[in-house]
mmCIF file of C-alpha atoms in Angstrom:
data_model
loop_
_atom_site.group_PDB
_atom_site.id
_atom_site.type_symbol
_atom_site.label_atom_id
_atom_site.label_comp_id
_atom_site.label_asym_id
_atom_site.label_seq_id
_atom_site.Cartn_x
_atom_site.Cartn_y
_atom_site.Cartn_z
ATOM 1 C CA MET A 1 -57.440 2.494 -29.388
ATOM 2 C CA ARG A 2 -56.771 5.317 -31.895
ATOM 3 C CA VAL A 3 -53.702 7.553 -31.044
ATOM 4 C CA PRO A 4 -54.542 11.182 -31.978
ATOM 5 C CA HIS A 5 -52.259 12.809 -34.498
ATOM 6 C CA PHE A 6 -51.288 16.439 -34.062
ATOM 7 C CA ARG A 7 -50.484 18.482 -37.027
ATOM 8 C CA LEU A 8 -48.301 21.627 -36.101
ATOM 9 C CA SER A 9 -47.356 24.559 -38.323
ATOM 10 C CA ALA A 10 -43.768 24.973 -39.400
ATOM 11 C CA GLN A 11 -43.332 27.879 -36.816
ATOM 12 C CA ALA A 12 -44.882 25.814 -34.126
ATOM 13 C CA ASP A 13 -42.371 22.927 -34.839
ATOM 14 C CA ASP A 14 -39.422 25.428 -34.505
ATOM 15 C CA ASP A 15 -40.895 26.655 -31.287
ATOM 16 C CA PHE A 16 -41.411 23.120 -29.882
ATOM 17 C CA LEU A 17 -37.742 21.916 -30.849
ATOM 18 C CA ARG A 18 -36.070 24.837 -29.257
ATOM 19 C CA GLY A 19 -37.770 24.197 -26.096
ATOM 20 C CA MET A 20 -36.283 20.693 -25.883
ATOM 21 C CA THR A 21 -33.073 19.935 -24.182
ATOM 22 C CA ARG A 22 -31.457 18.166 -27.064
ATOM 23 C CA PRO A 23 -33.022 14.696 -26.787
ATOM 24 C CA TYR A 24 -32.715 13.947 -30.476
ATOM 25 C CA ALA A 25 -29.775 14.227 -32.855
ATOM 26 C CA GLU A 26 -29.976 16.625 -35.737
ATOM 27 C CA HIS A 27 -27.385 15.288 -38.194
ATOM 28 C CA ARG A 28 -26.391 12.019 -39.540
ATOM 29 C CA PRO A 29 -24.513 9.584 -37.239
ATOM 30 C CA SER A 30 -20.922 10.681 -36.666
ATOM 31 C CA MET A 31 -18.025 10.281 -34.093
ATOM 32 C CA GLN A 32 -18.229 13.898 -33.186
ATOM 33 C CA GLN A 33 -21.981 14.168 -32.540
ATOM 34 C CA THR A 34 -21.656 10.815 -30.391
ATOM 35 C CA LEU A 35 -18.715 12.347 -28.491
ATOM 36 C CA ASP A 36 -20.835 15.536 -27.827
ATOM 37 C CA LEU A 37 -23.205 13.457 -25.823
ATOM 38 C CA PHE A 38 -20.552 14.132 -23.090
ATOM 39 C CA ALA A 39 -19.335 17.527 -24.421
ATOM 40 C CA GLY A 40 -16.957 19.205 -21.889
ATOM 41 C CA GLU A 41 -16.756 15.949 -19.727
ATOM 42 C CA TRP A 42 -14.254 13.811 -21.673
ATOM 43 C CA VAL A 43 -10.830 13.556 -20.097
ATOM 44 C CA SER A 44 -9.214 11.406 -22.943
ATOM 45 C CA ALA A 45 -8.365 12.429 -26.508
ATOM 46 C CA MET A 46 -9.523 9.961 -29.098
ATOM 47 C CA PRO A 47 -6.866 8.065 -31.060
ATOM 48 C CA ALA A 48 -5.895 9.766 -34.085
ATOM 49 C CA GLN A 49 -5.421 6.680 -35.964
ATOM 50 C CA GLN A 50 -9.272 5.732 -35.437
ATOM 51 C CA GLY A 51 -10.405 9.197 -36.750
ATOM 52 C CA GLY A 52 -9.721 11.406 -33.766
ATOM 53 C CA GLY A 53 -12.657 13.567 -32.843
ATOM 54 C CA GLN A 54 -12.771 16.339 -30.240
ATOM 55 C CA ALA A 55 -13.008 14.995 -26.715
ATOM 56 C CA GLY A 56 -10.611 15.311 -23.754
ATOM 57 C CA GLN A 57 -6.899 16.540 -23.764
ATOM 58 C CA MET A 58 -5.025 13.416 -21.969
ATOM 59 C CA PRO A 59 -3.651 10.677 -24.330
ATOM 60 C CA LEU A 60 -5.080 7.759 -22.428
ATOM 61 C CA PHE A 61 -5.559 5.928 -25.725
ATOM 62 C CA ASP A 62 -1.974 6.198 -26.530
ATOM 63 C CA ASP A 63 -0.445 5.824 -23.211
ATOM 64 C CA PRO A 64 3.107 4.583 -22.869
ATOM 65 C CA ARG A 65 2.487 3.092 -19.561
ATOM 66 C CA ILE A 66 0.813 0.243 -21.162
ATOM 67 C CA PRO A 67 3.595 -0.759 -23.531
ATOM 68 C CA TRP A 68 5.824 -0.412 -20.496
ATOM 69 C CA ALA A 69 3.689 -2.899 -18.611
ATOM 70 C CA ARG A 70 3.650 -5.404 -21.648
ATOM 71 C CA GLN A 71 7.445 -5.192 -22.026
ATOM 72 C CA ASN A 72 8.166 -5.769 -18.496
ATOM 73 C CA LEU A 73 5.650 -8.421 -17.784
ATOM 74 C CA LYS A 74 6.998 -10.209 -20.790
ATOM 75 C CA HIS A 75 10.522 -10.039 -19.121
ATOM 76 C CA LEU A 76 8.882 -11.768 -16.222
ATOM 77 C CA GLY A 77 7.445 -14.565 -18.227
ATOM 78 C CA VAL A 78 3.830 -13.079 -18.883
ATOM 79 C CA ASP A 79 2.397 -11.874 -22.270
ATOM 80 C CA LEU A 80 -0.556 -9.513 -22.301
ATOM 81 C CA ALA A 81 -1.341 -11.041 -25.764
ATOM 82 C CA GLY A 82 -3.737 -13.870 -25.293
ATOM 83 C CA ALA A 83 -4.032 -13.134 -21.700
ATOM 84 C CA SER A 84 -7.203 -12.880 -19.811
ATOM 85 C CA VAL A 85 -7.251 -9.281 -18.095
ATOM 86 C CA LEU A 86 -9.013 -7.719 -15.276
ATOM 87 C CA GLU A 87 -8.877 -3.749 -15.454
ATOM 88 C CA LEU A 88 -9.897 -1.621 -12.407
ATOM 89 C CA GLY A 89 -11.104 1.858 -13.150
ATOM 90 C CA PRO A 90 -10.837 2.117 -16.889
ATOM 91 C CA LEU A 91 -12.215 5.695 -16.821
ATOM 92 C CA GLU A 92 -13.014 6.036 -20.511
ATOM 93 C CA GLY A 93 -11.785 2.956 -21.827
ATOM 94 C CA GLY A 94 -8.319 4.118 -23.063
ATOM 95 C CA HIS A 95 -6.223 1.351 -21.742
ATOM 96 C CA THR A 96 -8.853 -1.083 -22.412
ATOM 97 C CA TYR A 97 -8.617 -0.131 -25.976
ATOM 98 C CA MET A 98 -4.955 -0.683 -26.135
ATOM 99 C CA LEU A 99 -5.122 -4.040 -24.387
ATOM 100 C CA SER A 100 -7.619 -5.113 -26.962
ATOM 101 C CA ARG A 101 -5.313 -3.960 -29.761
ATOM 102 C CA LEU A 102 -2.129 -5.775 -27.931
ATOM 103 C CA GLY A 103 -4.208 -8.906 -28.286
ATOM 104 C CA ALA A 104 -5.689 -9.705 -24.829
ATOM 105 C CA ARG A 105 -7.699 -12.736 -25.238
ATOM 106 C CA SER A 106 -10.347 -10.861 -22.885
ATOM 107 C CA VAL A 107 -10.745 -7.828 -20.867
ATOM 108 C CA THR A 108 -13.231 -7.317 -17.991
ATOM 109 C CA ALA A 109 -13.088 -3.725 -17.084
ATOM 110 C CA ILE A 110 -15.056 -2.524 -13.872
ATOM 111 C CA GLU A 111 -15.795 1.210 -13.512
ATOM 112 C CA ALA A 112 -17.858 2.541 -10.583
ATOM 113 C CA ASN A 113 -18.309 6.125 -11.791
ATOM 114 C CA ARG A 114 -21.476 6.310 -13.668
ATOM 115 C CA GLU A 115 -20.582 9.049 -16.254
ATOM 116 C CA ALA A 116 -17.187 7.338 -16.873
ATOM 117 C CA TYR A 117 -18.721 4.044 -17.498
ATOM 118 C CA LEU A 118 -21.089 5.480 -20.145
ATOM 119 C CA ARG A 119 -18.184 7.124 -21.871
ATOM 120 C CA CYS A 120 -16.629 3.642 -21.936
ATOM 121 C CA LEU A 121 -19.358 2.294 -23.627
ATOM 122 C CA VAL A 122 -19.441 5.270 -26.195
ATOM 123 C CA ALA A 123 -15.629 4.795 -26.674
ATOM 124 C CA LYS A 124 -16.124 0.789 -27.223
ATOM 125 C CA GLU A 125 -18.772 1.558 -29.749
ATOM 126 C CA LEU A 126 -16.982 4.147 -31.827
ATOM 127 C CA LEU A 127 -13.767 2.410 -31.900
ATOM 128 C CA GLY A 128 -15.027 -1.176 -32.358
ATOM 129 C CA VAL A 129 -13.099 -2.546 -29.356
ATOM 130 C CA GLU A 130 -13.070 -6.221 -29.262
ATOM 131 C CA ARG A 131 -13.281 -8.972 -26.575
ATOM 132 C CA VAL A 132 -14.002 -6.416 -23.905
ATOM 133 C CA ASN A 133 -16.792 -6.304 -21.192
ATOM 134 C CA PHE A 134 -17.347 -3.310 -19.310
ATOM 135 C CA LEU A 135 -19.070 -3.640 -16.048
ATOM 136 C CA TYR A 136 -20.528 -0.923 -13.795
ATOM 137 C CA GLY A 137 -19.977 -1.435 -10.166
ATOM 138 C CA ASP A 138 -17.586 -1.334 -7.294
ATOM 139 C CA ALA A 139 -14.314 -3.258 -8.033
ATOM 140 C CA ILE A 140 -13.458 -4.022 -4.529
ATOM 141 C CA ASP A 141 -16.809 -5.788 -3.878
ATOM 142 C CA PHE A 142 -16.500 -7.616 -7.157
ATOM 143 C CA LEU A 143 -12.866 -8.775 -6.100
ATOM 144 C CA ARG A 144 -14.372 -9.873 -2.628
ATOM 145 C CA SER A 145 -17.318 -11.902 -4.139
ATOM 146 C CA GLU A 146 -16.477 -13.270 -7.319
ATOM 147 C CA ASN A 147 -14.190 -16.383 -7.476
ATOM 148 C CA VAL A 148 -12.922 -15.730 -10.920
ATOM 149 C CA HIS A 149 -9.126 -15.764 -11.745
ATOM 150 C CA TYR A 150 -7.248 -13.809 -14.406
ATOM 151 C CA ASP A 151 -4.028 -14.002 -16.215
ATOM 152 C CA VAL A 152 -3.140 -10.232 -15.368
ATOM 153 C CA SER A 153 -4.793 -7.467 -13.493
ATOM 154 C CA LEU A 154 -4.368 -3.718 -14.093
ATOM 155 C CA ALA A 155 -4.912 -1.141 -11.451
ATOM 156 C CA CYS A 156 -3.574 2.243 -12.880
ATOM 157 C CA GLY A 157 -4.537 5.301 -10.985
ATOM 158 C CA PHE A 158 -6.530 3.127 -8.591
ATOM 159 C CA LEU A 159 -4.495 2.074 -5.267
ATOM 160 C CA TYR A 160 -4.217 5.743 -4.106
ATOM 161 C CA HIS A 161 -8.049 6.136 -4.147
ATOM 162 C CA MET A 162 -8.598 3.243 -1.637
ATOM 163 C CA ARG A 163 -9.341 3.637 2.081
ATOM 164 C CA HIS A 164 -8.026 0.019 2.396
ATOM 165 C CA PRO A 165 -5.213 -0.114 -0.172
ATOM 166 C CA VAL A 166 -3.481 -3.405 1.229
ATOM 167 C CA GLU A 167 -6.803 -5.208 1.024
ATOM 168 C CA LEU A 168 -6.871 -4.402 -2.867
ATOM 169 C CA ILE A 169 -3.268 -5.919 -3.149
ATOM 170 C CA GLU A 170 -4.439 -8.967 -1.260
ATOM 171 C CA LEU A 171 -7.477 -9.306 -3.446
ATOM 172 C CA LEU A 172 -5.310 -8.726 -6.558
ATOM 173 C CA ALA A 173 -3.059 -11.648 -5.413
ATOM 174 C CA LYS A 174 -6.018 -14.074 -4.820
ATOM 175 C CA ARG A 175 -7.388 -13.247 -8.285
ATOM 176 C CA SER A 176 -4.562 -13.140 -10.627
ATOM 177 C CA SER A 177 -1.183 -14.410 -11.419
ATOM 178 C CA ALA A 178 0.491 -11.157 -12.525
ATOM 179 C CA VAL A 179 -0.206 -7.559 -11.807
ATOM 180 C CA TYR A 180 0.454 -3.864 -13.514
ATOM 181 C CA LEU A 181 0.148 -1.199 -10.840
ATOM 182 C CA TRP A 182 0.505 2.641 -11.466
ATOM 183 C CA THR A 183 -0.002 4.688 -8.421
ATOM 184 C CA VAL A 184 1.103 7.813 -6.483
ATOM 185 C CA TYR A 185 2.541 7.152 -3.106
ATOM 186 C CA TRP A 186 3.311 9.296 0.124
ATOM 187 C CA ASP A 187 6.657 10.841 -0.284
ATOM 188 C CA PRO A 188 7.793 13.300 2.518
ATOM 189 C CA ALA A 189 10.446 14.921 -0.032
ATOM 190 C CA PHE A 190 7.786 15.721 -2.359
ATOM 191 C CA ASN A 191 5.545 16.999 0.266
ATOM 192 C CA ALA A 192 8.357 19.335 1.582
ATOM 193 C CA LYS A 193 8.327 21.065 -1.945
ATOM 194 C CA ASN A 194 4.514 20.992 -2.170
ATOM 195 C CA SER A 195 2.844 22.575 0.633
ATOM 196 C CA ASP A 196 -0.630 22.121 -0.726
ATOM 197 C CA ARG A 197 -0.109 18.341 -1.041
ATOM 198 C CA ALA A 198 1.200 18.152 2.467
ATOM 199 C CA ALA A 199 -1.855 20.065 3.709
ATOM 200 C CA ALA A 200 -4.104 17.545 2.070
ATOM 201 C CA ILE A 201 -2.436 14.404 3.771
ATOM 202 C CA GLY A 202 -3.120 13.694 7.468
ATOM 203 C CA PRO A 203 -0.520 12.120 10.039
ATOM 204 C CA ALA A 204 0.758 8.653 9.867
ATOM 205 C CA VAL A 205 -1.518 5.887 11.340
ATOM 206 C CA LYS A 206 -0.187 2.257 11.852
ATOM 207 C CA ALA A 207 -2.432 -0.374 10.247
ATOM 208 C CA GLU A 208 -2.367 -4.088 9.649
ATOM 209 C CA HIS A 209 -4.040 -6.239 7.109
ATOM 210 C CA GLY A 210 -3.816 -9.933 6.300
ATOM 211 C CA GLY A 211 -0.780 -10.046 8.545
ATOM 212 C CA PHE A 212 1.126 -7.291 6.903
ATOM 213 C CA PRO A 213 1.920 -4.258 9.149
ATOM 214 C CA HIS A 214 2.068 -0.874 7.368
ATOM 215 C CA THR A 215 1.540 2.925 7.470
ATOM 216 C CA LEU A 216 -1.330 4.783 6.037
ATOM 217 C CA HIS A 217 -1.602 8.652 5.429
ATOM 218 C CA ARG A 218 -4.967 10.009 5.189
ATOM 219 C CA HIS A 219 -5.815 12.108 1.981
ATOM 220 C CA ASP A 220 -8.851 14.400 2.050
ATOM 221 C CA TYR A 221 -10.285 15.277 -1.612
ATOM 222 C CA GLY A 222 -11.903 18.359 -0.106
ATOM 223 C CA GLN A 223 -14.890 20.175 -1.484
ATOM 224 C CA VAL A 224 -15.922 18.667 -4.791
ATOM 225 C CA GLU A 225 -17.303 21.418 -6.983
ATOM 226 C CA ASP A 226 -18.254 19.207 -10.070
ATOM 227 C CA PHE A 227 -18.845 15.688 -9.558
ATOM 228 C CA ALA A 228 -19.185 15.195 -13.321
ATOM 229 C CA LYS A 229 -15.433 15.804 -13.362
ATOM 230 C CA PHE A 230 -14.515 14.112 -10.208
ATOM 231 C CA TYR A 231 -12.441 10.802 -10.668
ATOM 232 C CA GLY A 232 -11.451 10.040 -7.129
ATOM 233 C CA GLY A 233 -12.669 7.242 -4.797
ATOM 234 C CA PRO A 234 -16.239 6.699 -3.566
ATOM 235 C CA ALA A 235 -15.456 8.303 -0.115
ATOM 236 C CA ALA A 236 -14.541 11.703 1.087
ATOM 237 C CA HIS A 237 -10.933 10.394 1.720
ATOM 238 C CA ALA A 238 -8.363 7.677 0.781
ATOM 239 C CA ASN A 239 -5.402 6.437 2.355
ATOM 240 C CA TRP A 240 -2.040 6.679 0.716
ATOM 241 C CA MET A 241 0.811 4.235 1.303
ATOM 242 C CA GLU A 242 4.533 4.667 1.452
ATOM 243 C CA ARG A 243 6.565 3.225 -1.327
ATOM 244 C CA ASP A 244 8.319 0.403 0.696
ATOM 245 C CA ASP A 245 5.026 -0.646 2.046
ATOM 246 C CA ILE A 246 3.514 -1.153 -1.547
ATOM 247 C CA LEU A 247 6.450 -3.272 -2.666
ATOM 248 C CA GLY A 248 6.366 -5.071 0.717
ATOM 249 C CA ALA A 249 2.813 -5.948 0.253
ATOM 250 C CA PHE A 250 3.193 -7.617 -2.956
ATOM 251 C CA ALA A 251 5.849 -9.850 -1.618
ATOM 252 C CA HIS A 252 3.949 -10.500 1.493
ATOM 253 C CA PHE A 253 0.980 -11.708 -0.535
ATOM 254 C CA GLY A 254 2.762 -14.039 -2.714
ATOM 255 C CA PHE A 255 4.409 -12.025 -5.742
ATOM 256 C CA SER A 256 7.900 -13.627 -5.989
ATOM 257 C CA LYS A 257 9.148 -11.465 -8.826
ATOM 258 C CA VAL A 258 8.463 -7.627 -8.643
ATOM 259 C CA PHE A 259 10.043 -4.892 -10.868
ATOM 260 C CA HIS A 260 9.401 -1.193 -10.356
ATOM 261 C CA GLU A 261 10.380 2.074 -11.687
ATOM 262 C CA LEU A 262 9.886 5.691 -9.838
ATOM 263 C CA LEU A 263 8.174 8.396 -11.800
ATOM 264 C CA GLU A 264 7.549 12.075 -11.445
ATOM 265 C CA ASN A 265 4.024 13.238 -11.348
ATOM 266 C CA PRO A 266 2.304 16.610 -10.562
ATOM 267 C CA LEU A 267 -0.043 14.811 -7.982
ATOM 268 C CA GLY A 268 2.825 13.336 -6.004
ATOM 269 C CA SER A 269 5.676 10.843 -6.402
ATOM 270 C CA ALA A 270 4.533 7.870 -8.375
ATOM 271 C CA LEU A 271 5.662 4.459 -9.265
ATOM 272 C CA HIS A 272 4.706 1.621 -11.497
ATOM 273 C CA LEU A 273 5.311 -1.995 -11.068
ATOM 274 C CA VAL A 274 4.682 -5.417 -12.579
ATOM 275 C CA ALA A 275 4.573 -8.343 -10.098
ATOM 276 C CA VAL A 276 4.531 -11.946 -11.023
ATOM 277 C CA LYS A 277 3.792 -15.169 -8.675
#
């Protein structure tokens, strides 16, 4: 079948293109043009050593938490270099990029936010990130159903978005030999100084999972105005844990070596820890 060919005047071409919503690039390939596919949506700043580019503001491609994790895991006998790594919630691939550059043998990074996942793929291609596989899906469902073991799991900014956070710790214990965790936790001292945070967290609820009794504090996300820039959990609320319960859960589910440090954070008191079986 012959396909008709339409010839338009130069003016008609201009009018046609102006009416389109940017489906075609207008310039030669570049980092900036590719980043601008998600203009105004990036959280992370691109690494300067890779050419930079205007994206977001947070230095997640040069985050001191990852060197901290490597150093303290190494003190406990685990090296990220050469390790198989599971990363939960990579956001835009900043930590994934760092893990690859540190020499991880492989990184499986699972992201449930659709737009964040696509930005991970953009960052991977622009920065030439190697030995990494980004997967789009629910990490908890993956951990429940896939019988795969990893040398190290990373959950950075993930636990406090869970409705059942102790289940996550149990699953990490089943699927990995070592863990790096960064999380905000429920802290009455912080709440007393920040009334907006106290108002967002509900009363204490006693819970139990896997034989581990603990206390949960409901955190409501409230009204989300722009889901393109929302990086919370998949439900309208999450349950925050208390610091001692977090540490106790890692011990309960078989991690014999746990080292942690407390951190200040505008969202709430935070800690990061490494745990090894």
